[in-house]
Tab-separated table of C-alpha atoms in Angstrom:
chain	number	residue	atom	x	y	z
L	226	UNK	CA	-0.739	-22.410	-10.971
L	227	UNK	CA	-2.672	-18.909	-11.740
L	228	UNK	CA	-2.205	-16.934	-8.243
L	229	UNK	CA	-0.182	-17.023	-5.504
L	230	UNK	CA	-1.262	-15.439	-2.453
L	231	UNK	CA	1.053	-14.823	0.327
L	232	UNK	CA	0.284	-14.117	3.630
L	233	UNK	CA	2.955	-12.939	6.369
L	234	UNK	CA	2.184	-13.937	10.398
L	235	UNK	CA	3.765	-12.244	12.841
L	236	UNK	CA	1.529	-12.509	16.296
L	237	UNK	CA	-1.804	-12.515	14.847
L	238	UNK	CA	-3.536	-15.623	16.663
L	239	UNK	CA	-6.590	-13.961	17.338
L	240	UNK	CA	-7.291	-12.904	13.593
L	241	UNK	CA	-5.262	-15.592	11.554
L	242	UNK	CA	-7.944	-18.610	11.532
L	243	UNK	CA	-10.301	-15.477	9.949
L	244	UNK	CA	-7.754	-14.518	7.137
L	245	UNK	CA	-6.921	-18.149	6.160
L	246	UNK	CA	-10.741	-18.718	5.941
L	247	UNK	CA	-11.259	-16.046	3.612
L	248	UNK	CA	-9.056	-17.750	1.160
L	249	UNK	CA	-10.117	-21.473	1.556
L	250	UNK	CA	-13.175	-20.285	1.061
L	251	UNK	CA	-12.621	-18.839	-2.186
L	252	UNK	CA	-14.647	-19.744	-5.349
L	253	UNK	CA	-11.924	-19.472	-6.967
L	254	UNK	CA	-9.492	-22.311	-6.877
L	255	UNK	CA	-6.560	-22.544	-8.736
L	256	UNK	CA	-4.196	-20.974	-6.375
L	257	UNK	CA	-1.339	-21.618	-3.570
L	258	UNK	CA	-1.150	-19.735	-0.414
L	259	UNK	CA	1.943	-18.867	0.822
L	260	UNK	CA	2.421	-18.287	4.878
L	261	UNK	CA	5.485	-17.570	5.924
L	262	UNK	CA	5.968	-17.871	9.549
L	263	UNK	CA	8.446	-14.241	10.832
L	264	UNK	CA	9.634	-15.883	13.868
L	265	UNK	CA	6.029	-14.982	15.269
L	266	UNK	CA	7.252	-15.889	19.504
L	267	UNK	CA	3.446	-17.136	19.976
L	268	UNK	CA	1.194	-20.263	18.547
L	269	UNK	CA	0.881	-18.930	14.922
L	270	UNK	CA	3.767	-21.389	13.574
L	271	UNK	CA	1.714	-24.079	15.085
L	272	UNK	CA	-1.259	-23.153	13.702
L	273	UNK	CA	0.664	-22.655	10.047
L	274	UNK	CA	1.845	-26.137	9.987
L	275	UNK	CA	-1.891	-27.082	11.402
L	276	UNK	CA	-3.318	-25.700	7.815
L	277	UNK	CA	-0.482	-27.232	5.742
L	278	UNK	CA	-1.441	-30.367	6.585
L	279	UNK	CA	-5.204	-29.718	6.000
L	280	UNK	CA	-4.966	-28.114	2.326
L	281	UNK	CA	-1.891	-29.512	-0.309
L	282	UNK	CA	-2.303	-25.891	-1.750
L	283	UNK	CA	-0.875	-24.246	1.200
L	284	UNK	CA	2.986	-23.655	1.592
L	285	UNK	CA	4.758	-22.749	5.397
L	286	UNK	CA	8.044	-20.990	5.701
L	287	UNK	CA	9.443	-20.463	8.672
L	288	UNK	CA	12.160	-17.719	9.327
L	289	UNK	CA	13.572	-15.910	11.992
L	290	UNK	CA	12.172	-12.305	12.161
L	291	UNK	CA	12.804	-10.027	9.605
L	292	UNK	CA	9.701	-7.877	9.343
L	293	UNK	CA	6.896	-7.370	7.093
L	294	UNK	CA	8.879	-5.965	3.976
L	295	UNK	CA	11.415	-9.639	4.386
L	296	UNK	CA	8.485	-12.140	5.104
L	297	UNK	CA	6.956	-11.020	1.581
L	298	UNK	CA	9.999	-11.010	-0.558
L	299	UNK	CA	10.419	-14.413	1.275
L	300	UNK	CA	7.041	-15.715	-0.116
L	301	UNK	CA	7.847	-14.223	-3.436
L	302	UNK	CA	11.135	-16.492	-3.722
L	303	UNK	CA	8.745	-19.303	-3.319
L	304	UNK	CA	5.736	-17.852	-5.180
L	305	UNK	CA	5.137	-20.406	-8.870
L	306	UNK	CA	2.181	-18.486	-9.745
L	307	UNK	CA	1.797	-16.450	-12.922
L	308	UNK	CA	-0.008	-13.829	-10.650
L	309	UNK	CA	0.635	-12.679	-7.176
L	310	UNK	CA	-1.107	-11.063	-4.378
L	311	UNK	CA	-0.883	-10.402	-0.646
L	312	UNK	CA	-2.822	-10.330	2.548
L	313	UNK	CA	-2.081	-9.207	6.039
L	314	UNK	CA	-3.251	-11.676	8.578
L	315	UNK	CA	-5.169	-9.138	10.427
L	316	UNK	CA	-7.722	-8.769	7.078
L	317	UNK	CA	-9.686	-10.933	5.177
L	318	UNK	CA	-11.368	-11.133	1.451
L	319	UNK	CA	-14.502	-11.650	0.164
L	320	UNK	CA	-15.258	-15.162	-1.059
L	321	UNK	CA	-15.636	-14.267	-4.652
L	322	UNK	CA	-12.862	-11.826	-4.827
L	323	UNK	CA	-10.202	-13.818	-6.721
L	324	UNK	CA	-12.979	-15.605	-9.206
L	325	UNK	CA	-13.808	-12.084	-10.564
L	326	UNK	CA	-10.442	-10.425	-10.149
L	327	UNK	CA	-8.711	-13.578	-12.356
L	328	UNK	CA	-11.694	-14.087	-14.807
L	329	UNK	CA	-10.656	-10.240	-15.920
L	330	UNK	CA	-7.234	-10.869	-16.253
L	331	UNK	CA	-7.340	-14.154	-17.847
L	332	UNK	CA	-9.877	-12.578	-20.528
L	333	UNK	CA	-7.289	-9.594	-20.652
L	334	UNK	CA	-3.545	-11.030	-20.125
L	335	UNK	CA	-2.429	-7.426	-21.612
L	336	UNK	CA	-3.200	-6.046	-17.677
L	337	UNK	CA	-0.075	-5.853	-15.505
L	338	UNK	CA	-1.767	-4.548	-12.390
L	339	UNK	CA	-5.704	-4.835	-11.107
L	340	UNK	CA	-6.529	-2.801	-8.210
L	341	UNK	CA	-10.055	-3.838	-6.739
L	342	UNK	CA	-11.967	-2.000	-3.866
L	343	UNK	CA	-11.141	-2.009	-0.058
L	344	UNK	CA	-12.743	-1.860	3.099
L	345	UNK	CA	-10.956	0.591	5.255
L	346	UNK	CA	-10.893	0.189	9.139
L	347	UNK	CA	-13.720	-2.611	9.088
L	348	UNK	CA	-14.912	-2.965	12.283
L	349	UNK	CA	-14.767	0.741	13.243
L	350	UNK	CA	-18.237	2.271	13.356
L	351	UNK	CA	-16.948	6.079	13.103
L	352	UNK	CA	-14.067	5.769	10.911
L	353	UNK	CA	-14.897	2.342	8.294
L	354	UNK	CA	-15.222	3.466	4.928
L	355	UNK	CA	-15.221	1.628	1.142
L	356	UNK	CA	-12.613	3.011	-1.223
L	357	UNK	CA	-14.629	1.894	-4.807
L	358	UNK	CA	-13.511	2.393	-8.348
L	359	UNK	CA	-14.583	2.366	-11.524
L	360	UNK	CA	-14.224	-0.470	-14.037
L	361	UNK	CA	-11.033	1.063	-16.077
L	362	UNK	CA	-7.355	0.634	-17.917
L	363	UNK	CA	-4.884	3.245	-18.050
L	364	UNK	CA	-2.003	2.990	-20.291
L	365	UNK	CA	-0.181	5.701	-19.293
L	366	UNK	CA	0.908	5.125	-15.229
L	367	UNK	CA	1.200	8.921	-14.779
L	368	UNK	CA	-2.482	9.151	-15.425
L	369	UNK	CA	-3.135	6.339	-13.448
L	370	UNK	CA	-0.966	7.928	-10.588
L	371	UNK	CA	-2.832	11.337	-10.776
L	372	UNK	CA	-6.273	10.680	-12.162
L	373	UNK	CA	-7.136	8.016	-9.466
L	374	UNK	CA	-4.850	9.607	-6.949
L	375	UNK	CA	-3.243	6.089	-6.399
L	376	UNK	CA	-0.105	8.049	-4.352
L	377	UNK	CA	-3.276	7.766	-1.581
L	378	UNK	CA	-4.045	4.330	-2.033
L	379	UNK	CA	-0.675	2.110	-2.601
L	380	UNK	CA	-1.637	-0.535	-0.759
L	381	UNK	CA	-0.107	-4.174	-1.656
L	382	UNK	CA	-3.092	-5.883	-0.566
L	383	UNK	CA	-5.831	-4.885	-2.591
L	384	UNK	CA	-3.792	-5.347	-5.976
L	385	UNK	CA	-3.101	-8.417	-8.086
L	386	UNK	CA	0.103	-8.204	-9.993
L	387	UNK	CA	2.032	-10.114	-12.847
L	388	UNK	CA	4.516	-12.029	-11.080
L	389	UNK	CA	7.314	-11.425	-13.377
L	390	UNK	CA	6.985	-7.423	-12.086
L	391	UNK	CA	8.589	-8.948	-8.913
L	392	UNK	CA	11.442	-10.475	-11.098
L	393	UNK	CA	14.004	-7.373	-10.050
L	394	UNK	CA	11.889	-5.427	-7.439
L	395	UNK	CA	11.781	-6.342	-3.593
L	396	UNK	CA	9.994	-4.408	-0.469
L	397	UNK	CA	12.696	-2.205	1.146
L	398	UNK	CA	13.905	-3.804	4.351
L	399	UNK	CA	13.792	-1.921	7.729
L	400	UNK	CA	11.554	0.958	6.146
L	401	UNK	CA	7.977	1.834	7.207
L	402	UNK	CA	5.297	2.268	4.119
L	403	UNK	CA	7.098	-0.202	2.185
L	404	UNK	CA	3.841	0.063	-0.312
L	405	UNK	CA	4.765	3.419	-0.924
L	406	UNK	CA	8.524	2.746	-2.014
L	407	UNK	CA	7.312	-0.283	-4.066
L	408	UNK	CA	4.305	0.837	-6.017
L	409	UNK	CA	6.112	2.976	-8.249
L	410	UNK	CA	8.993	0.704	-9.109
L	411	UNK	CA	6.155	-1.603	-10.164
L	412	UNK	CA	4.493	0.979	-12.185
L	413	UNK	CA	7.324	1.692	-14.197
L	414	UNK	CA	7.623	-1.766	-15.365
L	415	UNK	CA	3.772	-1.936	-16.159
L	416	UNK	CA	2.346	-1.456	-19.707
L	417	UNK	CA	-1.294	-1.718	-18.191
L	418	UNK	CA	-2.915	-1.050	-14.953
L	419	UNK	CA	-6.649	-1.577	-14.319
L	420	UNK	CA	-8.835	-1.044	-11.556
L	421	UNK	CA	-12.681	-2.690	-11.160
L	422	UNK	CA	-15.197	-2.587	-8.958
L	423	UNK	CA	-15.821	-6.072	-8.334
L	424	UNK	CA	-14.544	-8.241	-5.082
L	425	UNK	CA	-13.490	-6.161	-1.677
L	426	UNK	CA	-10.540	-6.534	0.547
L	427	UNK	CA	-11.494	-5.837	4.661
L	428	UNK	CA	-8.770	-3.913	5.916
L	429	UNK	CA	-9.053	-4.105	9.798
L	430	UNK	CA	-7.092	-1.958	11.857
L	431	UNK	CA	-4.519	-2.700	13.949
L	432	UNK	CA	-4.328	-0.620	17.230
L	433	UNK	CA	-0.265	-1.660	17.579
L	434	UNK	CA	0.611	-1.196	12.953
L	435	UNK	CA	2.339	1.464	11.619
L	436	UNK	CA	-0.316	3.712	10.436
L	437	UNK	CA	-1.424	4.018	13.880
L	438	UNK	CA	1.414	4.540	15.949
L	439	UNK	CA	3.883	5.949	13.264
L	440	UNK	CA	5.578	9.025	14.317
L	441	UNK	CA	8.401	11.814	12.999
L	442	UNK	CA	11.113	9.422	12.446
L	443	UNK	CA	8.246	6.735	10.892
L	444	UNK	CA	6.671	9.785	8.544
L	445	UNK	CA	10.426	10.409	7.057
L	446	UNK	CA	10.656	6.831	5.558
L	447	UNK	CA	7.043	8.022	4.061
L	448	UNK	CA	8.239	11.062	2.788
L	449	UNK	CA	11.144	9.823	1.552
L	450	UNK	CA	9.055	7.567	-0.285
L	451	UNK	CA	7.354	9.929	-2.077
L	452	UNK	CA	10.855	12.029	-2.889
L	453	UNK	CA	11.944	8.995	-4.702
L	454	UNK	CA	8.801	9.373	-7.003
L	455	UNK	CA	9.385	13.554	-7.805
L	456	UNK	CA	12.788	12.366	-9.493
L	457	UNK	CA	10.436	11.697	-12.586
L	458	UNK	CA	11.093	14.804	-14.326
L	459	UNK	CA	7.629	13.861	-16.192
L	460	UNK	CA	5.470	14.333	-13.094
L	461	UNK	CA	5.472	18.161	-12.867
L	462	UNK	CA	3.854	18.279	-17.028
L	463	UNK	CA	0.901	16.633	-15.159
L	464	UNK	CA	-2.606	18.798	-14.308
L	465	UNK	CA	-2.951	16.801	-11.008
L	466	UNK	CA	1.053	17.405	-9.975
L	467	UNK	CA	-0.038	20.408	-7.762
L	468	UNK	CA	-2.419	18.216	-5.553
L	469	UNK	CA	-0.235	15.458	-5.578
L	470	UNK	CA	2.935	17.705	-4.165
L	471	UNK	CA	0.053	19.245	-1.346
L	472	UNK	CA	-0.215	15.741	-0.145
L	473	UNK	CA	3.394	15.554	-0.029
L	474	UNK	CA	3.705	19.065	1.451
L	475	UNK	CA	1.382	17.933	4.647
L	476	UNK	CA	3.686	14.746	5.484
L	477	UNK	CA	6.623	17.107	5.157
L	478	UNK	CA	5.209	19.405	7.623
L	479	UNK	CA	4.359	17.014	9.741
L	480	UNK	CA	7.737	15.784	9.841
L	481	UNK	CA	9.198	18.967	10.618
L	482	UNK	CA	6.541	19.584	13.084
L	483	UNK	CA	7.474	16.018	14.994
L	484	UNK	CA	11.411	15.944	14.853
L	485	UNK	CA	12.751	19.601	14.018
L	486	UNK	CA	14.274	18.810	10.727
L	487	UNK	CA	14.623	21.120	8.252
L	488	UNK	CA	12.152	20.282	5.133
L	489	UNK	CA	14.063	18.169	2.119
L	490	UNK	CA	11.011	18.634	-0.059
L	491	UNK	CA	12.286	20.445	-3.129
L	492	UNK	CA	10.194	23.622	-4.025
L	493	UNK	CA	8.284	23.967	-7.293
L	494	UNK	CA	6.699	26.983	-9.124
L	495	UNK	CA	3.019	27.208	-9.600
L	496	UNK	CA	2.437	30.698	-10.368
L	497	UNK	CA	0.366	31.373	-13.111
L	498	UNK	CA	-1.560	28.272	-13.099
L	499	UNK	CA	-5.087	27.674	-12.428
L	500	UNK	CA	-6.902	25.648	-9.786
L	501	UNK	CA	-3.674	25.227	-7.286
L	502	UNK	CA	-4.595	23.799	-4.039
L	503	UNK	CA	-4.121	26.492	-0.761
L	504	UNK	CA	-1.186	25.333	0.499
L	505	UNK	CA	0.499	24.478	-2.847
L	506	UNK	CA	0.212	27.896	-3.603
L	507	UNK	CA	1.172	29.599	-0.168
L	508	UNK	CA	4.782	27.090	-0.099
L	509	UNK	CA	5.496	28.457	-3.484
L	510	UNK	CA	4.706	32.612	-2.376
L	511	UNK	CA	6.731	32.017	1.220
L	512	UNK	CA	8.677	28.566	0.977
L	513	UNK	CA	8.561	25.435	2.647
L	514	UNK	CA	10.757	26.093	5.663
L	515	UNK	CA	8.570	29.497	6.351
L	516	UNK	CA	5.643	26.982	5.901
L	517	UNK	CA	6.483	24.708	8.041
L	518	UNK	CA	7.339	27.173	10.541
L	519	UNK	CA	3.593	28.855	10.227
L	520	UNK	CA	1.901	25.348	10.849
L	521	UNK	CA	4.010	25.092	13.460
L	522	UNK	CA	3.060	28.004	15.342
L	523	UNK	CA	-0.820	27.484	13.971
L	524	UNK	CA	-0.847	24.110	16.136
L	525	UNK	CA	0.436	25.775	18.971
L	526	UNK	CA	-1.661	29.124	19.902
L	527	UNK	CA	-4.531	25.652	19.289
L	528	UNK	CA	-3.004	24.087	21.200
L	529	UNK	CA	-2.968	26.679	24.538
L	530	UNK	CA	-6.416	27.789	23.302
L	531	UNK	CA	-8.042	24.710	24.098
């Protein structure tokens, strides 16, 4: 068995028959498909066991709800694939997605990781947009963290991974942006990561998921996330650190901004260097509480001006 793909349901009748689909219809073949069943209350366990019985390559667990994070480490307990992969049952892949994704890593075993391109927000005239990349490895993750500004892109879904990564690293339970917690820990067991620009995942949005309805107390898990990635004392050497700690500076005053906590985001000095985004450079002149406080007030004289 090459690749196991596993798929958690959790109240997704309407889109489920279109995800399972995607993968049947695969060109490539040598794979299982994993669904594990989170104590969705509607007719998806139904409709699991319905495509057990059609296809000997698909596997059904069912469990009592435990979220997304516990439905995948579930299906990676039963995954016997040298490779693994997920998709959320709201999206689908394109048909030859796996043949060309696999024929690169069986022609390069070396590769740990292989990130391939993404649809994001299919469906959605003013916001659907491809996220593309070149056809390259990177040895060193740090580069591969910076250069292709993965911290932006951590999605599980459009990656396929060495299954033996998994072997001591789960998604964190109870915590939104689970990608973002387990990326890293992933990274730092990788040798080689590669991205290509063959195949395309179709992310579809979900009006009720996380990224649309996440607020203050949501955006701390996130920003916690990304605190657990500054303890690498080897980020800051890097030229793309100061756009990397901007993006981390936003969620952080967004969190402030939403729940009234006091920033955790430790404070780095950038003076002297060249090319430092705006805000990377104010939080370093004024700090990141007096930051926090000016967006603050920014948003609110727009606010009463509109």
């Amino acid at each position: 068995m090459l690749l196991s793909i596993i798929i958690p349901v959790y109240l997704v009748e309407e889109t489920l028959q279109r995800c399972v689909k995607s993968i049947l219809q695969q060109t490539f073949t040598d794979w299982e498909l994993i669904l594990v069943d989170d104590g969705s209350p509607d007719g998806c366990p139904a409709l699991c066991d319905e495509y057990c019985q059609q296809d000997a390559r698909i596997k059904v667990i069912h469990q009592a709800n435990g979220g997304l994070s516990a439905a995948r480490n579930t299906g990676l307990l039963q995954a016997q694939g040298s490779y693994v992969t997920f998709v959320d049952s709201d999206d689908y892949v394109r048909k030859d997605t796996y043949q060309q994704v696999m024929q690169q890593l069986v022609e390069q075993p070396e590769i740990d990781i292989i990130e391939y391109p993404i649809t994001l927000h299919t469906g959605n005239k003013q916001r659907e947009k491809i996220l593309s990349f070149p056809a390259k490895r990177y040895s060193n993750m740090l580069t591969y963290w910076f250069e292709s500004q993965a911290y932006l892109h951590t999605y599980a879904c459009n990656k396929v991974y060495k299954r033996k990564l998994f072997n001591q690293v789960r998604y964190p339970v109870n915590k939104v942006f689970e990608d973002v917690y387990t990326l890293p820990l992933l990274l730092r067991q990788s040798k080689v990561v590669a991205t290509t620009d063959k195949g395309m995942y179709f992310y579809v949005d979900n009006p009720q998921g996380i990224t649309a309805t996440a607020g203050g107390e949501q955006l701390k898990d996130l920003l916690h996330a990304h605190l657990a990635v500054l303890q690498d004392s080897q980020l800051t050497e890097h030229e793309g650190f100061a756009t990397y700690y901007e993006h981390i500076l936003n969620i952080q005053m967004d969190v402030c901004e939403m729940t009234g906590a006091k920033p955790t985001l430790p404070s780095f000095s950038f003076r002297g260097q060249q090319d430092i985004p705006f805000k990377t450079r104010l939080s370093s002149l004024i700090g990141i509480q007096r930051l926090c406080q000016l967006n603050q007030f920014i948003h609110k004289v727009y606010r009463r001006s509109r």
